[in-house]
Amino acid sequence: MPKLKLPLPPIPKAFQPTPPRPGESEPVKPLDQLKETGISAADWVDERTALSGGVRWVLFRKVPKGTNWFYTLGSATLFAFLSQAVTGIVLAMYYTPSATGAYESARHITNDVFLGEFVRGMHKWGSSVMVILIFLHMGRTFFFGAYKYPRELNWIIGVVLVVLTFVMALTGYLLPFDQRSYWATIVAGNINGTGPIVGPFLTDALMGGGDFGATTLSRFYAIHMLLIPGAIATMIGAHLYLVTKLGTTAPPWLKPAPDENLSEERV
Ligand code: HEM
């Protein structure tokens, strides 16, 4: 049987090479045309929003001499958070936050849902990765002296981020609702309750009552899904604003270049 050859679909007008203008010999290449289309689209948005100034301010910064791999730990932590957010949203599509349905829905995700075990594994291991990375990043900023003037506020925001990350890990641990998560939550609640003055109130608010009860799971779920991710995202926004505004510190082993305007004499 003769092979039927269908005509190729026409190339969209925007991607067709422009014929040479009078005085030009070569027609514009399709790749250049594509680039120009992208630039015009970006220009269209920029003309209406003036966003490019902000984007340039964030992305095109001078970094100090000696910047090395240790400076990537903050971005790595950011990536871990984003990965947790994406996998968490997928898990939330299948998870049932009720005392009778939670365990079964987690089992269903692992055993029946397409790539469910993979996404659940990524979220579970990702939480440990985020805790490890946040500690390494905190260690980097501490040992490089980046907590000193004028970055004290960024250090404080960082401390809040560590606490929020711990609350994420604690509240997430209960969600599979198996024996281990139940008893781990009882232990954490009891430890929390022994804290001076605020301890019992905190446990009360966290557990939805003095003890583990019917509302504890939904409370942990709301904290894990809405309250803390929102707070972490806001805090990261403030953190990165300050990083962009103040710049990063040079490694401590680099000596500053002598400034001719400064005198050696101390008054
Ligand atoms: C979700 C958690 C966090 C994210 C996403 C994050 C992200 C970042 C990024 C991208 C940078 C710039 C690049 C770098 O130095 O690595 C940075 C810098 C910084 N971070 Fe974080 N960070 C987090 C947690 C923390 C914590 C826990 C602390 C300390 C308690 C902290 C303190 C700082 C300081 C002081 C700087 C400035 C570093 C410098 O000037 O050299 N951050 N952070």
PDB file of C-alpha atoms and ligand atoms in Angstrom:
ATOM      1  CA  MET A   1       0.000   0.000   0.000  1.00  0.00           C
ATOM      2  CA  PRO A   2       1.468   3.417  -0.889  1.00  0.00           C
ATOM      3  CA  LYS A   3       2.457   5.473   2.148  1.00  0.00           C
ATOM      4  CA  LEU A   4       0.083   8.398   2.746  1.00  0.00           C
ATOM      5  CA  LYS A   5       2.032  11.614   3.290  1.00  0.00           C
ATOM      6  CA  LEU A   6       0.141  14.282   5.187  1.00  0.00           C
ATOM      7  CA  PRO A   7       1.105  17.924   4.568  1.00  0.00           C
ATOM      8  CA  LEU A   8       3.080  19.506   7.424  1.00  0.00           C
ATOM      9  CA  PRO A   9       1.163  22.025   9.564  1.00  0.00           C
ATOM     10  CA  PRO A  10       2.024  25.621   8.681  1.00  0.00           C
ATOM     11  CA  ILE A  11       4.669  27.389  10.858  1.00  0.00           C
ATOM     12  CA  PRO A  12       3.016  30.083  13.026  1.00  0.00           C
ATOM     13  CA  LYS A  13       3.573  33.556  11.613  1.00  0.00           C
ATOM     14  CA  ALA A  14       5.600  34.686  14.639  1.00  0.00           C
ATOM     15  CA  PHE A  15       8.191  31.956  13.956  1.00  0.00           C
ATOM     16  CA  GLN A  16       8.454  32.445  10.212  1.00  0.00           C
ATOM     17  CA  PRO A  17      11.731  34.022   9.101  1.00  0.00           C
ATOM     18  CA  THR A  18      11.263  37.669   8.257  1.00  0.00           C
ATOM     19  CA  PRO A  19      12.158  38.398   4.626  1.00  0.00           C
ATOM     20  CA  PRO A  20      15.220  40.630   4.261  1.00  0.00           C
ATOM     21  CA  ARG A  21      14.554  44.351   4.516  1.00  0.00           C
ATOM     22  CA  PRO A  22      15.721  46.592   1.684  1.00  0.00           C
ATOM     23  CA  GLY A  23      19.481  46.895   1.989  1.00  0.00           C
ATOM     24  CA  GLU A  24      19.818  43.644   4.041  1.00  0.00           C
ATOM     25  CA  SER A  25      21.103  40.485   2.415  1.00  0.00           C
ATOM     26  CA  GLU A  26      20.273  37.680   4.945  1.00  0.00           C
ATOM     27  CA  PRO A  27      16.739  36.892   6.180  1.00  0.00           C
ATOM     28  CA  VAL A  28      16.359  36.888  10.017  1.00  0.00           C
ATOM     29  CA  LYS A  29      17.087  33.372  11.383  1.00  0.00           C
ATOM     30  CA  PRO A  30      14.177  31.507  13.092  1.00  0.00           C
ATOM     31  CA  LEU A  31      16.117  31.328  16.406  1.00  0.00           C
ATOM     32  CA  ASP A  32      16.667  35.103  16.398  1.00  0.00           C
ATOM     33  CA  GLN A  33      13.014  35.531  15.531  1.00  0.00           C
ATOM     34  CA  LEU A  34      12.112  33.330  18.543  1.00  0.00           C
ATOM     35  CA  LYS A  35      14.371  35.412  20.794  1.00  0.00           C
ATOM     36  CA  GLU A  36      12.772  38.612  19.530  1.00  0.00           C
ATOM     37  CA  THR A  37       9.302  37.191  20.204  1.00  0.00           C
ATOM     38  CA  GLY A  38      10.338  36.403  23.796  1.00  0.00           C
ATOM     39  CA  ILE A  39      11.837  39.866  24.253  1.00  0.00           C
ATOM     40  CA  SER A  40       8.691  41.545  22.888  1.00  0.00           C
ATOM     41  CA  ALA A  41       6.505  39.490  25.255  1.00  0.00           C
ATOM     42  CA  ALA A  42       8.719  40.448  28.242  1.00  0.00           C
ATOM     43  CA  ASP A  43       8.654  44.096  27.074  1.00  0.00           C
ATOM     44  CA  TRP A  44       4.856  43.970  26.848  1.00  0.00           C
ATOM     45  CA  VAL A  45       4.601  42.817  30.499  1.00  0.00           C
ATOM     46  CA  ASP A  46       7.316  45.245  31.664  1.00  0.00           C
ATOM     47  CA  GLU A  47       5.681  48.250  30.014  1.00  0.00           C
ATOM     48  CA  ARG A  48       2.531  47.560  32.018  1.00  0.00           C
ATOM     49  CA  THR A  49       4.066  46.494  35.334  1.00  0.00           C
ATOM     50  CA  ALA A  50       7.633  47.885  35.504  1.00  0.00           C
ATOM     51  CA  LEU A  51       8.633  44.550  37.065  1.00  0.00           C
ATOM     52  CA  SER A  52      12.053  44.337  35.414  1.00  0.00           C
ATOM     53  CA  GLY A  53      13.583  46.808  37.888  1.00  0.00           C
ATOM     54  CA  GLY A  54      12.669  44.508  40.826  1.00  0.00           C
ATOM     55  CA  VAL A  55      13.836  41.380  39.004  1.00  0.00           C
ATOM     56  CA  ARG A  56      17.169  43.022  38.170  1.00  0.00           C
ATOM     57  CA  TRP A  57      17.517  44.178  41.781  1.00  0.00           C
ATOM     58  CA  VAL A  58      17.082  40.602  43.045  1.00  0.00           C
ATOM     59  CA  LEU A  59      19.052  38.675  40.414  1.00  0.00           C
ATOM     60  CA  PHE A  60      21.940  40.874  39.326  1.00  0.00           C
ATOM     61  CA  ARG A  61      23.891  41.525  42.490  1.00  0.00           C
ATOM     62  CA  LYS A  62      27.585  41.823  43.159  1.00  0.00           C
ATOM     63  CA  VAL A  63      28.864  39.070  45.442  1.00  0.00           C
ATOM     64  CA  PRO A  64      32.002  39.342  47.545  1.00  0.00           C
ATOM     65  CA  LYS A  65      35.294  37.823  46.470  1.00  0.00           C
ATOM     66  CA  GLY A  66      35.812  34.319  47.836  1.00  0.00           C
ATOM     67  CA  THR A  67      32.122  33.341  47.663  1.00  0.00           C
ATOM     68  CA  ASN A  68      32.092  29.532  47.633  1.00  0.00           C
ATOM     69  CA  TRP A  69      29.891  26.421  47.781  1.00  0.00           C
ATOM     70  CA  PHE A  70      28.954  27.081  51.436  1.00  0.00           C
ATOM     71  CA  TYR A  71      26.943  30.059  50.183  1.00  0.00           C
ATOM     72  CA  THR A  72      24.595  27.719  48.305  1.00  0.00           C
ATOM     73  CA  LEU A  73      23.203  26.192  51.511  1.00  0.00           C
ATOM     74  CA  GLY A  74      20.527  28.905  51.903  1.00  0.00           C
ATOM     75  CA  SER A  75      19.266  28.328  48.356  1.00  0.00           C
ATOM     76  CA  ALA A  76      19.414  24.557  48.943  1.00  0.00           C
ATOM     77  CA  THR A  77      17.169  25.024  52.016  1.00  0.00           C
ATOM     78  CA  LEU A  78      14.821  27.131  49.888  1.00  0.00           C
ATOM     79  CA  PHE A  79      14.708  24.361  47.277  1.00  0.00           C
ATOM     80  CA  ALA A  80      13.939  21.758  49.993  1.00  0.00           C
ATOM     81  CA  PHE A  81      11.055  23.945  51.221  1.00  0.00           C
ATOM     82  CA  LEU A  82       9.652  24.324  47.684  1.00  0.00           C
ATOM     83  CA  SER A  83       9.924  20.566  47.108  1.00  0.00           C
ATOM     84  CA  GLN A  84       8.039  19.968  50.393  1.00  0.00           C
ATOM     85  CA  ALA A  85       5.346  22.422  49.278  1.00  0.00           C
ATOM     86  CA  VAL A  86       4.842  20.722  45.890  1.00  0.00           C
ATOM     87  CA  THR A  87       4.842  17.125  47.219  1.00  0.00           C
ATOM     88  CA  GLY A  88       2.648  18.232  50.156  1.00  0.00           C
ATOM     89  CA  ILE A  89       0.021  19.639  47.788  1.00  0.00           C
ATOM     90  CA  VAL A  90      -0.062  16.327  45.876  1.00  0.00           C
ATOM     91  CA  LEU A  91      -0.397  14.339  49.129  1.00  0.00           C
ATOM     92  CA  ALA A  92      -3.202  16.633  50.331  1.00  0.00           C
ATOM     93  CA  MET A  93      -5.228  15.651  47.237  1.00  0.00           C
ATOM     94  CA  TYR A  94      -5.512  12.081  48.583  1.00  0.00           C
ATOM     95  CA  TYR A  95      -5.138  12.460  52.357  1.00  0.00           C
ATOM     96  CA  THR A  96      -8.164  12.342  54.711  1.00  0.00           C
ATOM     97  CA  PRO A  97      -7.569  14.279  57.959  1.00  0.00           C
ATOM     98  CA  SER A  98      -9.929  12.285  60.188  1.00  0.00           C
ATOM     99  CA  ALA A  99      -9.184   9.843  62.992  1.00  0.00           C
ATOM    100  CA  THR A 100     -10.954   7.050  61.106  1.00  0.00           C
ATOM    101  CA  GLY A 101      -9.694   7.850  57.584  1.00  0.00           C
ATOM    102  CA  ALA A 102      -6.109   9.132  58.017  1.00  0.00           C
ATOM    103  CA  TYR A 103      -4.256   5.803  58.299  1.00  0.00           C
ATOM    104  CA  GLU A 104      -6.265   4.224  55.478  1.00  0.00           C
ATOM    105  CA  SER A 105      -5.717   7.215  53.150  1.00  0.00           C
ATOM    106  CA  ALA A 106      -1.955   7.157  53.815  1.00  0.00           C
ATOM    107  CA  ARG A 107      -1.916   3.407  53.070  1.00  0.00           C
ATOM    108  CA  HIS A 108      -3.925   4.056  49.900  1.00  0.00           C
ATOM    109  CA  ILE A 109      -1.393   6.710  48.742  1.00  0.00           C
ATOM    110  CA  THR A 110       1.510   4.283  49.219  1.00  0.00           C
ATOM    111  CA  ASN A 111      -0.099   1.158  47.751  1.00  0.00           C
ATOM    112  CA  ASP A 112      -2.601   2.271  45.119  1.00  0.00           C
ATOM    113  CA  VAL A 113      -1.986   5.821  43.889  1.00  0.00           C
ATOM    114  CA  PHE A 114       0.247   6.217  40.804  1.00  0.00           C
ATOM    115  CA  LEU A 115       3.719   7.333  42.045  1.00  0.00           C
ATOM    116  CA  GLY A 116       2.130   7.722  45.515  1.00  0.00           C
ATOM    117  CA  GLU A 117       4.927   5.901  47.337  1.00  0.00           C
ATOM    118  CA  PHE A 118       7.506   8.028  45.513  1.00  0.00           C
ATOM    119  CA  VAL A 119       5.812  11.340  46.367  1.00  0.00           C
ATOM    120  CA  ARG A 120       5.214  10.258  49.972  1.00  0.00           C
ATOM    121  CA  GLY A 121       8.853   9.156  50.235  1.00  0.00           C
ATOM    122  CA  MET A 122      10.059  12.457  48.798  1.00  0.00           C
ATOM    123  CA  HIS A 123       7.965  14.362  51.353  1.00  0.00           C
ATOM    124  CA  LYS A 124       9.104  12.183  54.260  1.00  0.00           C
ATOM    125  CA  TRP A 125      12.828  12.209  53.429  1.00  0.00           C
ATOM    126  CA  GLY A 126      12.573  15.822  52.252  1.00  0.00           C
ATOM    127  CA  SER A 127      11.579  16.900  55.756  1.00  0.00           C
ATOM    128  CA  SER A 128      14.819  15.448  57.183  1.00  0.00           C
ATOM    129  CA  VAL A 129      16.807  16.979  54.314  1.00  0.00           C
ATOM    130  CA  MET A 130      15.319  20.406  55.067  1.00  0.00           C
ATOM    131  CA  VAL A 131      16.180  20.124  58.785  1.00  0.00           C
ATOM    132  CA  ILE A 132      19.780  19.077  57.959  1.00  0.00           C
ATOM    133  CA  LEU A 133      20.204  21.854  55.350  1.00  0.00           C
ATOM    134  CA  ILE A 134      18.773  24.574  57.591  1.00  0.00           C
ATOM    135  CA  PHE A 135      21.274  23.554  60.301  1.00  0.00           C
ATOM    136  CA  LEU A 136      24.200  23.552  57.861  1.00  0.00           C
ATOM    137  CA  HIS A 137      23.127  26.983  56.536  1.00  0.00           C
ATOM    138  CA  MET A 138      22.803  28.287  60.103  1.00  0.00           C
ATOM    139  CA  GLY A 139      26.278  26.905  60.862  1.00  0.00           C
ATOM    140  CA  ARG A 140      27.703  28.614  57.760  1.00  0.00           C
ATOM    141  CA  THR A 141      26.261  32.006  58.697  1.00  0.00           C
ATOM    142  CA  PHE A 142      27.434  31.562  62.304  1.00  0.00           C
ATOM    143  CA  PHE A 143      31.013  30.517  61.507  1.00  0.00           C
ATOM    144  CA  PHE A 144      31.358  33.202  58.814  1.00  0.00           C
ATOM    145  CA  GLY A 145      30.184  35.827  61.336  1.00  0.00           C
ATOM    146  CA  ALA A 146      27.215  36.763  59.118  1.00  0.00           C
ATOM    147  CA  TYR A 147      24.990  37.282  62.179  1.00  0.00           C
ATOM    148  CA  LYS A 148      26.866  40.491  63.107  1.00  0.00           C
ATOM    149  CA  TYR A 149      25.930  44.116  62.263  1.00  0.00           C
ATOM    150  CA  PRO A 150      24.024  44.889  60.028  1.00  0.00           C
ATOM    151  CA  ARG A 151      22.551  41.373  59.604  1.00  0.00           C
ATOM    152  CA  GLU A 152      21.273  40.730  63.152  1.00  0.00           C
ATOM    153  CA  LEU A 153      17.638  40.973  62.061  1.00  0.00           C
ATOM    154  CA  ASN A 154      18.223  38.372  59.359  1.00  0.00           C
ATOM    155  CA  TRP A 155      19.709  36.048  61.974  1.00  0.00           C
ATOM    156  CA  ILE A 156      16.612  36.560  64.185  1.00  0.00           C
ATOM    157  CA  ILE A 157      14.324  35.823  61.225  1.00  0.00           C
ATOM    158  CA  GLY A 158      16.460  32.706  60.654  1.00  0.00           C
ATOM    159  CA  VAL A 159      15.924  31.553  64.243  1.00  0.00           C
ATOM    160  CA  VAL A 160      12.148  31.929  63.757  1.00  0.00           C
ATOM    161  CA  LEU A 161      12.494  29.878  60.538  1.00  0.00           C
ATOM    162  CA  VAL A 162      14.264  27.062  62.440  1.00  0.00           C
ATOM    163  CA  VAL A 163      11.479  26.933  65.042  1.00  0.00           C
ATOM    164  CA  LEU A 164       8.796  26.953  62.328  1.00  0.00           C
ATOM    165  CA  THR A 165      10.613  24.129  60.492  1.00  0.00           C
ATOM    166  CA  PHE A 166      10.617  22.063  63.712  1.00  0.00           C
ATOM    167  CA  VAL A 167       6.872  22.661  64.168  1.00  0.00           C
ATOM    168  CA  MET A 168       6.377  21.459  60.570  1.00  0.00           C
ATOM    169  CA  ALA A 169       8.306  18.255  61.319  1.00  0.00           C
ATOM    170  CA  LEU A 170       6.401  17.673  64.590  1.00  0.00           C
ATOM    171  CA  THR A 171       2.913  18.256  63.179  1.00  0.00           C
ATOM    172  CA  GLY A 172       3.649  16.241  60.019  1.00  0.00           C
ATOM    173  CA  TYR A 173       4.794  13.233  62.063  1.00  0.00           C
ATOM    174  CA  LEU A 174       1.253  12.652  63.386  1.00  0.00           C
ATOM    175  CA  LEU A 175      -0.461  12.694  59.990  1.00  0.00           C
ATOM    176  CA  PRO A 176       0.104   9.004  58.960  1.00  0.00           C
ATOM    177  CA  PHE A 177      -1.788   8.245  62.222  1.00  0.00           C
ATOM    178  CA  ASP A 178      -0.065   4.954  62.987  1.00  0.00           C
ATOM    179  CA  GLN A 179       1.125   3.744  66.399  1.00  0.00           C
ATOM    180  CA  ARG A 180       4.484   5.476  66.070  1.00  0.00           C
ATOM    181  CA  SER A 181       3.025   8.867  65.178  1.00  0.00           C
ATOM    182  CA  TYR A 182       0.390   8.603  67.919  1.00  0.00           C
ATOM    183  CA  TRP A 183       2.890   7.835  70.694  1.00  0.00           C
ATOM    184  CA  ALA A 184       5.458  10.330  69.391  1.00  0.00           C
ATOM    185  CA  THR A 185       2.787  13.050  69.622  1.00  0.00           C
ATOM    186  CA  ILE A 186       1.824  11.983  73.153  1.00  0.00           C
ATOM    187  CA  VAL A 187       5.492  12.202  74.216  1.00  0.00           C
ATOM    188  CA  ALA A 188       6.013  15.596  72.478  1.00  0.00           C
ATOM    189  CA  GLY A 189       2.784  16.948  74.008  1.00  0.00           C
ATOM    190  CA  ASN A 190       3.832  15.822  77.495  1.00  0.00           C
ATOM    191  CA  ILE A 191       7.323  17.325  77.166  1.00  0.00           C
ATOM    192  CA  ASN A 192       5.770  20.561  75.948  1.00  0.00           C
ATOM    193  CA  GLY A 193       3.339  20.600  78.887  1.00  0.00           C
ATOM    194  CA  THR A 194       6.205  20.585  81.405  1.00  0.00           C
ATOM    195  CA  GLY A 195       7.511  23.942  80.096  1.00  0.00           C
ATOM    196  CA  PRO A 196       7.367  26.797  82.636  1.00  0.00           C
ATOM    197  CA  ILE A 197       4.223  29.001  82.668  1.00  0.00           C
ATOM    198  CA  VAL A 198       3.312  28.790  78.933  1.00  0.00           C
ATOM    199  CA  GLY A 199       3.903  25.004  78.596  1.00  0.00           C
ATOM    200  CA  PRO A 200       0.410  23.762  79.591  1.00  0.00           C
ATOM    201  CA  PHE A 201      -1.326  26.512  77.571  1.00  0.00           C
ATOM    202  CA  LEU A 202       0.756  25.653  74.520  1.00  0.00           C
ATOM    203  CA  THR A 203      -0.091  21.937  74.822  1.00  0.00           C
ATOM    204  CA  ASP A 204      -3.756  22.849  75.244  1.00  0.00           C
ATOM    205  CA  ALA A 205      -3.730  24.953  72.076  1.00  0.00           C
ATOM    206  CA  LEU A 206      -1.731  22.383  70.113  1.00  0.00           C
ATOM    207  CA  MET A 207      -3.725  19.303  71.130  1.00  0.00           C
ATOM    208  CA  GLY A 208      -7.140  20.954  71.119  1.00  0.00           C
ATOM    209  CA  GLY A 209      -7.582  20.153  74.830  1.00  0.00           C
ATOM    210  CA  GLY A 210      -5.476  18.952  77.771  1.00  0.00           C
ATOM    211  CA  ASP A 211      -4.937  15.536  76.188  1.00  0.00           C
ATOM    212  CA  PHE A 212      -4.738  13.871  72.820  1.00  0.00           C
ATOM    213  CA  GLY A 213      -8.326  13.882  71.562  1.00  0.00           C
ATOM    214  CA  ALA A 214     -10.598  13.753  68.529  1.00  0.00           C
ATOM    215  CA  THR A 215      -9.664  17.274  67.420  1.00  0.00           C
ATOM    216  CA  THR A 216      -5.879  16.829  67.747  1.00  0.00           C
ATOM    217  CA  LEU A 217      -5.423  15.453  64.222  1.00  0.00           C
ATOM    218  CA  SER A 218      -7.424  18.203  62.485  1.00  0.00           C
ATOM    219  CA  ARG A 219      -5.571  20.811  64.549  1.00  0.00           C
ATOM    220  CA  PHE A 220      -2.180  19.376  63.565  1.00  0.00           C
ATOM    221  CA  TYR A 221      -3.335  19.157  59.948  1.00  0.00           C
ATOM    222  CA  ALA A 222      -4.437  22.815  59.826  1.00  0.00           C
ATOM    223  CA  ILE A 223      -1.180  23.939  61.465  1.00  0.00           C
ATOM    224  CA  HIS A 224       0.879  21.724  59.115  1.00  0.00           C
ATOM    225  CA  MET A 225      -1.002  22.649  55.935  1.00  0.00           C
ATOM    226  CA  LEU A 226      -1.880  26.310  56.342  1.00  0.00           C
ATOM    227  CA  LEU A 227      -0.495  28.163  59.331  1.00  0.00           C
ATOM    228  CA  ILE A 228       3.177  27.205  59.306  1.00  0.00           C
ATOM    229  CA  PRO A 229       3.790  27.019  55.504  1.00  0.00           C
ATOM    230  CA  GLY A 230       2.234  30.502  55.201  1.00  0.00           C
ATOM    231  CA  ALA A 231       4.431  31.795  58.031  1.00  0.00           C
ATOM    232  CA  ILE A 232       7.563  30.139  56.558  1.00  0.00           C
ATOM    233  CA  ALA A 233       6.866  31.596  53.085  1.00  0.00           C
ATOM    234  CA  THR A 234       6.390  35.093  54.579  1.00  0.00           C
ATOM    235  CA  MET A 235       9.540  34.794  56.683  1.00  0.00           C
ATOM    236  CA  ILE A 236      11.589  33.531  53.693  1.00  0.00           C
ATOM    237  CA  GLY A 237      10.339  36.574  51.739  1.00  0.00           C
ATOM    238  CA  ALA A 238      11.597  38.916  54.485  1.00  0.00           C
ATOM    239  CA  HIS A 239      14.841  36.919  54.798  1.00  0.00           C
ATOM    240  CA  LEU A 240      15.609  37.135  51.077  1.00  0.00           C
ATOM    241  CA  TYR A 241      14.661  40.824  50.956  1.00  0.00           C
ATOM    242  CA  LEU A 242      17.313  41.503  53.609  1.00  0.00           C
ATOM    243  CA  VAL A 243      19.872  39.259  51.846  1.00  0.00           C
ATOM    244  CA  THR A 244      19.327  41.269  48.643  1.00  0.00           C
ATOM    245  CA  LYS A 245      19.371  44.608  50.408  1.00  0.00           C
ATOM    246  CA  LEU A 246      22.444  43.984  52.581  1.00  0.00           C
ATOM    247  CA  GLY A 247      24.352  41.587  50.315  1.00  0.00           C
ATOM    248  CA  THR A 248      26.260  38.610  51.670  1.00  0.00           C
ATOM    249  CA  THR A 249      29.326  38.701  53.892  1.00  0.00           C
ATOM    250  CA  ALA A 250      32.770  37.879  52.551  1.00  0.00           C
ATOM    251  CA  PRO A 251      34.454  34.757  53.977  1.00  0.00           C
ATOM    252  CA  PRO A 252      36.206  35.615  57.270  1.00  0.00           C
ATOM    253  CA  TRP A 253      39.660  34.609  55.987  1.00  0.00           C
ATOM    254  CA  LEU A 254      39.651  37.420  53.403  1.00  0.00           C
ATOM    255  CA  LYS A 255      41.281  40.657  54.566  1.00  0.00           C
ATOM    256  CA  PRO A 256      39.518  43.849  53.410  1.00  0.00           C
ATOM    257  CA  ALA A 257      41.468  45.943  50.893  1.00  0.00           C
ATOM    258  CA  PRO A 258      43.020  48.989  52.610  1.00  0.00           C
ATOM    259  CA  ASP A 259      40.907  52.122  52.170  1.00  0.00           C
ATOM    260  CA  GLU A 260      43.046  55.137  51.311  1.00  0.00           C
ATOM    261  CA  ASN A 261      40.504  57.505  52.823  1.00  0.00           C
ATOM    262  CA  LEU A 262      40.889  55.931  56.261  1.00  0.00           C
ATOM    263  CA  SER A 263      43.788  56.869  58.488  1.00  0.00           C
ATOM    264  CA  GLU A 264      45.826  54.222  60.350  1.00  0.00           C
ATOM    265  CA  GLU A 265      45.755  56.345  63.487  1.00  0.00           C
ATOM    266  CA  ARG A 266      43.158  55.557  66.109  1.00  0.00           C
ATOM    267  CA  VAL A 267      41.794  58.513  68.065  1.00  0.00           C
TER     268      VAL A 267
HETATM  269  C1  HEM B   1      13.826  28.130  55.354  1.00  0.00           C
HETATM  270  C2  HEM B   1      14.984  28.517  55.836  1.00  0.00           C
HETATM  271  C3  HEM B   1      15.986  29.430  55.193  1.00  0.00           C
HETATM  272  C4  HEM B   1      16.139  29.802  53.889  1.00  0.00           C
HETATM  273  C5  HEM B   1      15.292  29.376  52.685  1.00  0.00           C
HETATM  274  C6  HEM B   1      17.272  30.704  53.834  1.00  0.00           C
HETATM  275  C7  HEM B   1      17.759  31.269  52.667  1.00  0.00           C
HETATM  276  C8  HEM B   1      18.893  32.066  52.612  1.00  0.00           C
HETATM  277  C9  HEM B   1      19.581  32.469  51.393  1.00  0.00           C
HETATM  278  C10 HEM B   1      19.186  32.045  49.973  1.00  0.00           C
HETATM  279  C11 HEM B   1      20.628  33.256  51.753  1.00  0.00           C
HETATM  280  C12 HEM B   1      21.693  33.901  50.816  1.00  0.00           C
HETATM  281  C13 HEM B   1      22.729  32.873  50.397  1.00  0.00           C
HETATM  282  C14 HEM B   1      23.449  32.192  51.540  1.00  0.00           C
HETATM  283  O1  HEM B   1      24.131  32.867  52.311  1.00  0.00           O
HETATM  284  O2  HEM B   1      23.284  30.969  51.661  1.00  0.00           O
HETATM  285  C15 HEM B   1      20.587  33.406  53.198  1.00  0.00           C
HETATM  286  C16 HEM B   1      21.454  34.175  53.949  1.00  0.00           C
HETATM  287  C17 HEM B   1      21.438  34.287  55.331  1.00  0.00           C
HETATM  288  N1  HEM B   1      20.716  33.490  56.198  1.00  0.00           N
HETATM  289 FE1  HEM B   1      19.274  32.179  55.628  1.00  0.00          FE
HETATM  290  N2  HEM B   1      17.770  30.877  55.104  1.00  0.00           N
HETATM  291  C18 HEM B   1      17.034  30.101  55.968  1.00  0.00           C
HETATM  292  C19 HEM B   1      17.261  29.935  57.323  1.00  0.00           C
HETATM  293  C20 HEM B   1      18.201  30.628  58.060  1.00  0.00           C
HETATM  294  C21 HEM B   1      18.533  30.401  59.441  1.00  0.00           C
HETATM  295  C22 HEM B   1      17.937  29.300  60.281  1.00  0.00           C
HETATM  296  C23 HEM B   1      19.458  31.324  59.813  1.00  0.00           C
HETATM  297  C24 HEM B   1      20.122  31.546  61.149  1.00  0.00           C
HETATM  298  C25 HEM B   1      19.550  31.384  62.308  1.00  0.00           C
HETATM  299  C26 HEM B   1      19.733  32.146  58.666  1.00  0.00           C
HETATM  300  C27 HEM B   1      20.581  33.227  58.636  1.00  0.00           C
HETATM  301  C28 HEM B   1      21.033  33.847  57.497  1.00  0.00           C
HETATM  302  C29 HEM B   1      21.963  34.976  57.473  1.00  0.00           C
HETATM  303  C30 HEM B   1      22.561  35.690  58.695  1.00  0.00           C
HETATM  304  C31 HEM B   1      22.209  35.235  56.119  1.00  0.00           C
HETATM  305  C32 HEM B   1      23.161  36.305  55.555  1.00  0.00           C
HETATM  306  C33 HEM B   1      24.420  35.592  55.160  1.00  0.00           C
HETATM  307  C34 HEM B   1      25.529  36.511  54.730  1.00  0.00           C
HETATM  308  O3  HEM B   1      25.371  37.734  54.813  1.00  0.00           O
HETATM  309  O4  HEM B   1      26.596  35.993  54.351  1.00  0.00           O
HETATM  310  N3  HEM B   1      18.982  31.677  57.605  1.00  0.00           N
HETATM  311  N4  HEM B   1      19.549  32.660  53.694  1.00  0.00           N
END
